CSV table of C-alpha atoms and ligand atoms in Angstrom, one decimal:
chain,number,residue,atom,x,y,z
A,2,MET,CA,52.3,-44.3,85.7
A,3,PRO,CA,50.1,-47.1,84.3
A,4,GLY,CA,48.5,-49.0,87.2
A,5,LYS,CA,48.2,-45.9,89.5
A,6,ILE,CA,45.0,-44.1,90.3
A,7,LEU,CA,44.7,-40.6,88.8
A,8,HIS,CA,42.4,-38.0,90.3
A,9,VAL,CA,40.9,-36.1,87.4
A,10,CYS,CA,39.3,-32.7,87.8
A,11,THR,CA,37.3,-31.5,84.8
A,12,GLY,CA,37.8,-27.8,85.4
A,13,LEU,CA,34.4,-27.1,83.9
A,14,PRO,CA,32.1,-24.8,85.9
A,15,TRP,CA,29.2,-27.1,86.3
A,16,PHE,CA,31.5,-30.0,87.3
A,17,LYS,CA,33.8,-27.8,89.3
A,18,ASN,CA,33.8,-29.8,92.5
A,19,LEU,CA,33.9,-33.2,90.8
A,20,VAL,CA,37.0,-35.2,91.0
A,21,PHE,CA,37.0,-38.6,89.2
A,22,LYS,CA,39.3,-41.4,90.1
A,23,ILE,CA,40.4,-43.3,87.0
A,24,PRO,CA,42.8,-46.2,86.6
A,25,VAL,CA,45.8,-45.2,84.5
A,26,ILE,CA,46.0,-47.5,81.6
A,27,PHE,CA,47.8,-45.2,79.2
A,28,SER,CA,50.6,-42.8,79.5
A,29,MET,CA,50.4,-39.3,80.7
A,30,LYS,CA,51.3,-38.0,77.3
A,31,GLN,CA,48.4,-39.9,75.7
A,32,CYS,CA,46.1,-38.5,78.3
A,33,PHE,CA,46.9,-34.9,77.5
A,34,THR,CA,46.6,-35.5,73.8
A,35,ASN,CA,43.4,-37.5,74.1
A,36,ILE,CA,41.5,-35.7,76.9
A,37,LYS,CA,42.4,-32.1,76.3
A,38,THR,CA,39.7,-30.5,78.4
A,39,LEU,CA,40.7,-32.2,81.6
A,40,ASP,CA,43.2,-31.1,84.3
A,41,ILE,CA,45.1,-34.2,85.5
A,42,TYR,CA,47.1,-34.4,88.7
A,43,CYS,CA,48.3,-37.2,91.0
A,44,MET,CA,47.4,-37.1,94.7
A,45,PRO,CA,48.7,-39.1,97.6
A,46,SER,CA,46.1,-41.4,99.2
A,47,THR,CA,44.5,-40.5,102.6
A,48,SER,CA,45.2,-42.6,105.7
A,49,LYS,CA,44.4,-46.3,105.2
A,50,ARG,CA,43.0,-46.4,108.7
A,51,LEU,CA,40.1,-44.3,107.6
A,52,ARG,CA,38.9,-47.0,105.2
A,53,CYS,CA,38.2,-49.3,108.0
A,54,PHE,CA,35.2,-47.3,109.3
A,55,THR,CA,32.4,-45.1,108.1
A,56,GLU,CA,31.0,-41.9,109.5
A,57,SER,CA,28.7,-42.4,112.6
A,58,VAL,CA,25.4,-44.0,111.6
A,59,ILE,CA,23.9,-42.5,114.8
A,60,ARG,CA,24.7,-39.0,113.8
A,61,GLY,CA,23.7,-39.8,110.2
A,62,MET,CA,20.3,-40.8,111.4
A,63,THR,CA,19.9,-37.4,113.1
A,64,ARG,CA,20.5,-35.7,109.8
A,65,LEU,CA,18.0,-37.9,108.1
A,66,SER,CA,15.5,-37.2,110.9
A,67,ASN,CA,15.9,-33.5,110.4
A,68,LYS,CA,15.5,-33.8,106.7
A,69,TYR,CA,12.1,-35.6,107.1
A,70,ASN,CA,11.1,-33.6,110.1
A,71,ALA,CA,10.7,-36.8,112.1
A,72,VAL,CA,10.6,-37.3,115.9
A,73,ASN,CA,14.3,-38.0,116.5
A,74,LEU,CA,14.7,-41.0,118.8
A,75,SER,CA,18.0,-41.9,117.1
A,76,GLN,CA,21.0,-39.9,118.5
A,77,GLY,CA,20.7,-39.9,122.2
A,78,PHE,CA,20.3,-36.4,123.6
A,79,PRO,CA,17.5,-34.6,125.5
A,80,ASP,CA,15.1,-32.1,124.1
A,81,PHE,CA,14.5,-30.6,127.5
A,82,ASP,CA,16.5,-27.9,129.3
A,83,PRO,CA,19.4,-28.4,131.7
A,84,PRO,CA,18.8,-27.5,135.4
A,85,ARG,CA,17.8,-23.8,135.8
A,86,GLU,CA,20.7,-23.1,138.2
A,87,LEU,CA,23.1,-24.1,135.5
A,88,LEU,CA,21.6,-21.8,133.0
A,89,ASP,CA,21.7,-18.8,135.4
A,90,GLU,CA,25.3,-19.5,136.1
A,91,LEU,CA,26.1,-19.7,132.4
A,92,ALA,CA,24.5,-16.3,131.9
A,93,ARG,CA,26.7,-14.9,134.7
A,94,CYS,CA,29.8,-16.5,133.1
A,95,VAL,CA,29.0,-14.9,129.7
A,96,TYR,CA,29.7,-11.5,131.2
A,97,ASN,CA,32.2,-12.3,133.9
A,98,GLY,CA,34.3,-14.9,132.1
A,99,PRO,CA,36.6,-16.7,132.0
A,100,HIS,CA,36.9,-16.5,128.3
A,101,GLN,CA,40.5,-17.6,127.8
A,102,TYR,CA,42.0,-21.0,128.0
A,103,ALA,CA,41.6,-22.9,131.3
A,104,VAL,CA,44.4,-25.0,132.7
A,105,THR,CA,45.0,-27.6,130.0
A,106,TRP,CA,43.9,-30.6,132.2
A,107,GLY,CA,40.9,-28.7,133.7
A,108,ALA,CA,40.0,-25.5,135.6
A,109,PRO,CA,40.9,-25.9,139.3
A,110,ARG,CA,37.4,-25.1,140.6
A,111,PHE,CA,35.8,-27.6,138.2
A,112,ARG,CA,38.3,-30.3,139.2
A,113,MET,CA,37.7,-29.7,142.9
A,114,ALA,CA,33.9,-29.9,142.5
A,115,LEU,CA,34.2,-33.0,140.3
A,116,ALA,CA,36.7,-34.7,142.7
A,117,GLU,CA,34.3,-34.1,145.6
A,118,LYS,CA,31.3,-35.4,143.7
A,119,GLN,CA,32.9,-38.5,142.2
A,120,SER,CA,34.7,-39.4,145.5
A,121,ARG,CA,31.2,-39.4,147.1
A,122,PHE,CA,29.6,-41.6,144.4
A,123,MET,CA,32.6,-43.9,143.6
A,124,GLY,CA,33.5,-44.4,147.2
A,125,ILE,CA,37.2,-43.8,146.6
A,126,PRO,CA,39.4,-40.7,147.3
A,127,ILE,CA,40.0,-38.7,144.2
A,128,ASP,CA,42.6,-35.9,144.2
A,129,PRO,CA,41.6,-32.9,142.0
A,130,ASP,CA,45.3,-32.2,141.1
A,131,GLU,CA,46.5,-35.8,140.6
A,132,ASN,CA,43.6,-37.9,139.3
A,133,ILE,CA,41.6,-35.8,136.8
A,134,VAL,CA,41.9,-34.7,133.2
A,135,VAL,CA,38.9,-32.6,131.9
A,136,THR,CA,38.2,-33.3,128.3
A,137,CYS,CA,35.9,-32.2,125.4
A,138,GLY,CA,33.2,-34.7,126.2
A,139,SER,CA,33.6,-38.4,127.0
A,140,THR,CA,34.2,-38.8,123.2
A,141,GLU,CA,37.6,-37.2,123.7
A,142,ALA,CA,38.1,-38.9,127.1
A,143,MET,CA,37.7,-42.4,125.5
A,144,MET,CA,40.1,-41.5,122.7
A,145,VAL,CA,42.7,-40.2,125.2
A,146,ALA,CA,42.2,-43.3,127.3
A,147,MET,CA,42.8,-45.5,124.3
A,148,MET,CA,45.8,-43.6,123.1
A,149,THR,CA,47.3,-43.5,126.7
A,150,ALA,CA,46.9,-47.2,127.2
A,151,CYS,CA,47.7,-48.7,123.8
A,152,ASP,CA,50.5,-48.9,121.3
A,153,PRO,CA,49.8,-49.7,117.7
A,154,GLY,CA,49.1,-53.4,117.3
A,155,ASP,CA,47.8,-53.9,120.9
A,156,LYS,CA,44.6,-55.8,121.3
A,157,VAL,CA,41.5,-54.3,123.0
A,158,ILE,CA,38.5,-56.3,124.2
A,159,ILE,CA,35.2,-54.6,123.3
A,160,PHE,CA,31.8,-56.1,124.3
A,161,SER,CA,29.4,-56.3,121.3
A,162,PRO,CA,27.0,-54.6,120.8
A,163,PHE,CA,29.0,-51.5,121.4
A,164,TYR,CA,28.7,-47.7,121.1
A,165,GLU,CA,30.1,-47.0,117.6
A,166,ASN,CA,32.9,-44.7,118.8
A,167,TYR,CA,34.9,-47.6,120.4
A,168,GLY,CA,35.5,-49.3,117.0
A,169,ALA,CA,36.8,-46.0,115.5
A,170,ASP,CA,38.8,-45.1,118.6
A,171,THR,CA,40.6,-48.5,118.5
A,172,ILE,CA,41.4,-48.2,114.8
A,173,LEU,CA,42.6,-44.6,115.1
A,174,SER,CA,44.9,-45.5,117.9
A,175,GLY,CA,46.3,-48.4,115.8
A,176,ALA,CA,44.9,-51.1,118.2
A,177,VAL,CA,43.1,-54.2,117.2
A,178,PRO,CA,39.6,-55.0,118.6
A,179,ILE,CA,38.7,-58.4,120.0
A,180,TYR,CA,34.9,-58.6,120.3
A,181,VAL,CA,33.1,-60.5,123.1
A,182,GLU,CA,29.4,-61.0,122.6
A,183,LEU,CA,26.7,-59.7,124.9
A,184,ARG,CA,23.9,-62.0,123.7
A,185,PRO,CA,20.5,-60.6,123.1
A,186,PRO,CA,17.8,-60.6,124.5
A,187,GLY,CA,19.5,-60.6,128.0
A,188,PHE,CA,22.9,-59.2,126.8
A,189,SER,CA,24.9,-61.3,129.2
A,190,PHE,CA,28.3,-62.6,128.3
A,191,ASP,CA,29.8,-66.0,128.5
A,192,PRO,CA,32.7,-66.0,131.1
A,193,ALA,CA,34.5,-68.7,129.1
A,194,GLU,CA,34.4,-66.5,126.0
A,195,LEU,CA,35.7,-63.6,127.9
A,196,ARG,CA,38.6,-65.6,129.4
A,197,LYS,CA,39.5,-66.8,125.9
A,198,ALA,CA,39.7,-63.1,124.8
A,199,PHE,CA,41.9,-62.3,127.8
A,200,GLU,CA,44.2,-65.2,126.8
A,201,GLN,CA,45.0,-63.3,123.7
A,202,ARG,CA,46.8,-60.8,126.1
A,203,PRO,CA,44.8,-57.7,125.4
A,204,LYS,CA,46.2,-54.4,126.6
A,205,ALA,CA,42.8,-53.0,127.5
A,206,LEU,CA,39.1,-53.8,127.8
A,207,VAL,CA,36.4,-51.2,127.1
A,208,LEU,CA,33.5,-51.3,129.6
A,209,CYS,CA,30.4,-49.2,128.9
A,210,ASN,CA,28.3,-49.4,132.0
A,211,PRO,CA,25.4,-48.8,132.0
A,212,SER,CA,25.6,-49.9,128.5
A,213,ASN,CA,24.8,-48.2,125.3
A,214,PRO,CA,23.0,-49.5,123.2
A,215,SER,CA,21.8,-52.6,125.1
A,216,GLY,CA,20.7,-50.9,128.4
A,217,LYS,CA,22.5,-53.5,130.3
A,218,VAL,CA,23.8,-52.7,133.8
A,219,PHE,CA,26.7,-55.0,134.8
A,220,THR,CA,26.1,-56.7,138.1
A,221,PRO,CA,28.8,-56.5,140.9
A,222,GLU,CA,29.4,-60.2,140.2
A,223,GLU,CA,30.1,-59.6,136.5
A,224,LEU,CA,32.3,-56.6,137.4
A,225,LYS,CA,34.3,-58.8,139.9
A,226,LEU,CA,34.8,-61.4,137.2
A,227,ILE,CA,36.1,-58.8,134.7
A,228,ALA,CA,38.3,-57.3,137.4
A,229,ASP,CA,39.8,-60.6,138.3
A,230,LEU,CA,40.6,-61.3,134.7
A,231,ALA,CA,42.1,-57.8,134.2
A,232,MET,CA,44.3,-58.3,137.2
A,233,GLU,CA,45.3,-61.9,136.2
A,234,PHE,CA,46.2,-60.8,132.6
A,235,ASP,CA,47.5,-57.4,133.5
A,236,THR,CA,45.0,-55.5,131.4
A,237,TYR,CA,43.7,-51.9,131.6
A,238,VAL,CA,40.0,-51.3,131.9
A,239,LEU,CA,38.7,-48.2,130.0
A,240,THR,CA,35.3,-47.3,131.2
A,241,ASP,CA,32.5,-45.3,129.6
A,242,GLU,CA,30.2,-44.4,132.5
A,243,VAL,CA,28.3,-41.5,131.0
A,244,TYR,CA,25.0,-43.1,132.1
A,245,GLU,CA,26.2,-43.7,135.7
A,246,HIS,CA,23.1,-41.7,137.1
A,247,ILE,CA,20.5,-43.2,134.7
A,248,VAL,CA,19.7,-46.6,136.3
A,249,TYR,CA,16.3,-48.2,136.9
A,250,SER,CA,15.4,-49.8,140.2
A,251,PRO,CA,16.2,-52.5,141.3
A,252,TRP,CA,19.4,-52.1,139.2
A,253,LYS,CA,22.3,-50.1,140.7
A,254,HIS,CA,25.4,-48.8,139.1
A,255,SER,CA,28.7,-50.0,140.5
A,256,TYR,CA,32.1,-48.5,139.5
A,257,ILE,CA,34.7,-51.1,138.5
A,258,ALA,CA,37.4,-48.7,139.7
A,259,SER,CA,36.1,-49.1,143.2
A,260,ILE,CA,36.8,-52.8,143.4
A,261,PRO,CA,40.0,-53.3,145.5
A,262,GLY,CA,43.0,-53.5,143.2
A,263,MET,CA,41.2,-51.9,140.2
A,264,PHE,CA,41.8,-48.2,140.6
A,265,GLU,CA,45.4,-48.7,139.6
A,266,ARG,CA,44.4,-50.2,136.2
A,267,THR,CA,41.2,-48.4,135.4
A,268,ILE,CA,40.9,-45.3,133.3
A,269,SER,CA,37.4,-44.1,134.2
A,270,CYS,CA,35.8,-41.9,131.5
A,271,SER,CA,32.5,-40.0,131.9
A,272,SER,CA,30.9,-36.7,131.2
A,273,LEU,CA,28.4,-34.1,132.3
A,274,SER,CA,26.4,-34.5,129.1
A,275,LYS,CA,23.7,-37.0,130.1
A,276,THR,CA,23.6,-36.3,133.9
A,277,TYR,CA,22.9,-32.6,133.5
A,278,SER,CA,21.3,-32.6,130.0
A,279,ILE,CA,24.2,-30.6,128.4
A,280,THR,CA,25.4,-32.8,125.5
A,281,GLY,CA,26.4,-29.7,123.5
A,282,TRP,CA,28.7,-28.3,126.2
A,283,ARG,CA,31.2,-31.1,125.6
A,284,LEU,CA,32.4,-31.5,129.1
A,285,GLY,CA,33.9,-34.9,129.9
A,286,TYR,CA,36.7,-36.2,132.1
A,287,ILE,CA,39.1,-39.0,132.9
A,288,ILE,CA,39.7,-40.3,136.4
A,289,ALA,CA,42.8,-42.4,137.0
A,290,PRO,CA,45.9,-42.8,139.1
A,291,ARG,CA,48.6,-40.2,138.9
A,292,ASN,CA,51.0,-42.2,136.7
A,293,ILE,CA,48.3,-42.7,134.0
A,294,ILE,CA,47.0,-39.1,134.4
A,295,ASP,CA,50.5,-37.7,133.7
A,296,GLU,CA,50.5,-39.5,130.3
A,297,ALA,CA,46.8,-38.8,129.5
A,298,ARG,CA,47.4,-35.1,130.1
A,299,LYS,CA,50.0,-35.1,127.2
A,300,VAL,CA,47.6,-36.8,124.8
A,301,HIS,CA,44.7,-34.4,125.8
A,302,ASP,CA,47.0,-31.4,125.6
A,303,PHE,CA,48.0,-32.1,122.0
A,304,LEU,CA,44.5,-33.2,120.9
A,305,THR,CA,42.4,-30.3,122.1
A,306,VAL,CA,44.4,-28.1,124.6
A,307,GLY,CA,41.4,-28.0,126.8
A,308,ALA,CA,37.7,-28.0,127.4
A,309,PRO,CA,35.7,-24.7,127.1
A,310,ALA,CA,36.7,-22.5,130.0
A,311,PRO,CA,33.4,-20.6,130.6
A,312,LEU,CA,31.4,-23.8,130.5
A,313,GLN,CA,33.7,-25.5,133.0
A,314,GLU,CA,33.2,-22.5,135.3
A,315,ALA,CA,29.4,-22.6,134.9
A,316,ALA,CA,29.3,-26.4,135.4
A,317,VAL,CA,30.7,-26.2,138.9
A,318,THR,CA,27.2,-25.3,139.9
A,319,ALA,CA,25.9,-28.6,138.5
A,320,LEU,CA,28.6,-30.6,140.2
A,321,LYS,CA,27.6,-29.1,143.5
A,322,LEU,CA,23.9,-30.1,143.2
A,323,PRO,CA,22.7,-32.2,146.2
A,324,ASP,CA,22.0,-35.9,146.0
A,325,SER,CA,18.3,-35.2,145.7
A,326,TYR,CA,19.1,-34.0,142.1
A,327,TYR,CA,20.3,-37.5,141.1
A,328,LEU,CA,17.3,-39.2,142.7
A,329,LYS,CA,14.9,-36.9,140.8
A,330,LEU,CA,16.8,-37.6,137.6
A,331,GLN,CA,16.4,-41.3,138.1
A,332,SER,CA,12.7,-41.1,138.8
A,333,GLU,CA,12.1,-38.8,135.8
A,334,TYR,CA,14.0,-41.2,133.5
A,335,THR,CA,12.1,-44.1,135.0
A,336,ALA,CA,8.8,-42.4,134.0
A,337,LYS,CA,10.1,-41.7,130.5
A,338,ARG,CA,11.2,-45.3,130.1
A,339,ASN,CA,7.9,-46.6,131.3
A,340,LEU,CA,5.9,-44.3,129.1
A,341,PHE,CA,7.8,-45.2,126.0
A,342,LEU,CA,7.8,-48.9,126.7
A,343,SER,CA,4.0,-48.8,127.2
A,344,TYR,CA,3.7,-47.5,123.6
A,345,LEU,CA,6.0,-50.3,122.4
A,346,ASP,CA,3.8,-52.8,124.2
A,347,ARG,CA,0.7,-51.3,122.6
A,348,ALA,CA,2.3,-51.4,119.2
A,349,GLY,CA,3.1,-55.1,119.7
A,350,LEU,CA,6.9,-54.6,119.4
A,351,SER,CA,9.2,-56.9,121.4
A,352,TYR,CA,12.2,-55.4,123.1
A,353,THR,CA,14.7,-55.9,125.9
A,354,LYS,CA,13.7,-53.9,129.0
A,355,PRO,CA,16.5,-51.4,129.7
A,356,GLN,CA,18.2,-51.7,133.2
A,357,GLY,CA,20.1,-48.4,132.7
A,358,ALA,CA,21.0,-45.7,130.1
A,359,TYR,CA,18.2,-44.3,127.9
A,360,TYR,CA,18.0,-46.7,125.0
A,361,VAL,CA,15.8,-49.7,124.1
A,362,MET,CA,16.6,-52.3,121.5
A,363,VAL,CA,13.5,-53.4,119.6
A,364,ASP,CA,13.3,-56.7,117.6
A,365,ILE,CA,12.0,-56.1,114.1
A,366,THR,CA,12.0,-59.8,113.1
A,367,ASP,CA,8.2,-59.9,112.8
A,368,MET,CA,7.9,-56.7,110.8
A,369,GLY,CA,8.8,-58.5,107.6
A,370,TRP,CA,12.0,-56.5,106.9
A,371,LYS,CA,15.2,-58.2,106.2
A,372,CYS,CA,17.4,-55.2,106.7
A,373,ASP,CA,17.5,-52.9,109.8
A,374,LYS,CA,18.9,-50.0,107.7
A,375,GLU,CA,16.1,-50.1,105.2
A,376,TYR,CA,13.6,-50.4,108.0
A,377,CYS,CA,15.0,-47.4,109.7
A,378,GLU,CA,14.9,-45.4,106.5
A,379,TRP,CA,11.3,-46.4,105.9
A,380,LEU,CA,10.4,-45.6,109.5
A,381,VAL,CA,11.8,-42.1,109.4
A,382,LYS,CA,10.2,-41.3,106.0
A,383,GLU,CA,6.8,-43.0,106.3
A,384,ILE,CA,6.1,-43.1,110.1
A,385,GLY,CA,8.1,-40.0,111.1
A,386,VAL,CA,10.2,-41.6,113.9
A,387,ALA,CA,14.0,-41.9,113.7
A,388,ALA,CA,15.8,-44.9,115.2
A,389,VAL,CA,19.3,-46.3,114.7
A,390,PRO,CA,19.8,-49.6,112.8
A,391,SER,CA,21.6,-51.8,115.3
A,392,SER,CA,23.9,-53.4,112.7
A,393,SER,CA,26.2,-50.4,113.4
A,394,PHE,CA,26.6,-51.6,117.0
A,395,PHE,CA,27.4,-55.3,116.4
A,396,SER,CA,30.6,-56.9,115.4
A,397,THR,CA,28.6,-59.8,113.9
A,398,PRO,CA,25.9,-59.3,111.2
A,399,VAL,CA,22.9,-58.6,113.3
A,400,THR,CA,20.1,-56.9,111.3
A,401,ASN,CA,17.0,-57.6,113.3
A,402,LEU,CA,17.3,-55.0,115.9
A,403,ILE,CA,16.8,-51.2,116.0
A,404,ARG,CA,17.6,-48.7,118.8
A,405,PHE,CA,15.3,-46.0,120.1
A,406,HIS,CA,16.3,-43.5,122.8
A,407,PHE,CA,13.8,-42.0,125.2
A,408,ALA,CA,15.6,-38.9,126.6
A,409,LYS,CA,12.7,-36.7,125.5
A,410,LYS,CA,9.9,-34.6,127.0
A,411,GLU,CA,6.7,-36.5,127.7
A,412,GLU,CA,5.0,-34.8,124.8
A,413,THR,CA,7.7,-35.9,122.4
A,414,LEU,CA,7.5,-39.5,123.5
A,415,ILE,CA,3.7,-39.4,123.1
A,416,ALA,CA,4.1,-38.0,119.6
A,417,ALA,CA,6.6,-40.7,118.7
A,418,GLY,CA,4.5,-43.4,120.5
A,419,GLU,CA,1.3,-42.4,118.6
A,420,ARG,CA,3.2,-42.6,115.3
A,421,LEU,CA,4.6,-46.0,116.2
A,422,LEU,CA,1.0,-47.3,116.9
A,423,LYS,CA,0.5,-47.0,113.2
A,424,LEU,CA,2.9,-49.9,112.8
B,511,LIG,N1,25.7,-41.3,123.0
B,511,LIG,C1,24.7,-40.9,122.1
B,511,LIG,C2,24.1,-42.0,121.3
B,511,LIG,O1,24.6,-43.1,121.4
B,511,LIG,C3,25.2,-39.9,121.1
B,511,LIG,C4,26.5,-39.4,121.4
B,511,LIG,C5,27.1,-38.6,120.2
B,511,LIG,O2,26.6,-38.6,119.1
B,511,LIG,N2,28.2,-38.1,120.5
B,511,LIG,O3,23.2,-41.8,120.5
């Protein structure tokens, strides 16, 4: 017994939920005689993997923003409605169903509409029955992709800064991250550093394109370089392309799966969340060759069984929207980006102009704060705007950047902008 950790519960009403952990330095018998009012019991420890990461800082900032009634530019989600057609269709599905499980790997009508749309944009034939698994958001898609590709101990290349989830996904699937830097302010990578990472024989590389949080859009040349290395070293590429339709001219999104030879080794993950402003519907998907999909279906089946059936049914309407919808989305987001950046300019803040996605990284070096976390806490309490401290996106100790998102109504961006002018 001595040397172990005991979990001690007081049993007193006002301390009812308190469990203390104390090191055992005396015997159980002594404990009972010495601390008569306490219940003492031993508990197994929880998974060691979970000690390697914290809860999401992004979602924590949303809670803080709500607490202080701030304008929430931290967790990236819109405050405007999805397309009207989609809402009408959802209302119809509420009464007509379906309300029971869909096919585990996705409702047939949803997969058909998705295959048609993605074949059109990706420029490759996608079979609705062979190449798709519908998941609960791209969050599940990425986790499924990681667990499908990797065994415990496998290495995974992740570009840093990176969206928080990839670190946790890697650890949860037992894999080991190798980070390759995207260097601010331009967020480009050094091809020699990337090659070195590939020389460690990783099983997979995670590619978020357009990139969260940096706003980088990988050029066709960069994608070709990554693809060549993936083929040379026999590595999977797991993409997160949820911002595929949010790209600012002259930048264009290219799908790495469309590069000859890459479809075979790419697990493309994306979702409807950002494209149709339905982050709460949790509709995501994986596109990959049949042999990978067969394995991914198993992981998905035992993780979640399936994505919500009525929402898949309603979302068919979104997937069938004409190309003009995506052009309009792009021009609306360009206007939002330009409006928010004009406030950052007026506030004298320096930032990297986003090429895609809806985030902007702002440099706080000149603001006189040493720590991005403390700065964000001050910003939310005193200025009334919530941002994310960028230290949670970097593998190295970077504390001079914070991330805002601008997927908000014009009036919300103006309200945030006016507050930021006080800086
Ligand atoms: N992708 C969004 C962000 O980075 C949030 C996604 C989420 O919280 N699931 O803020």
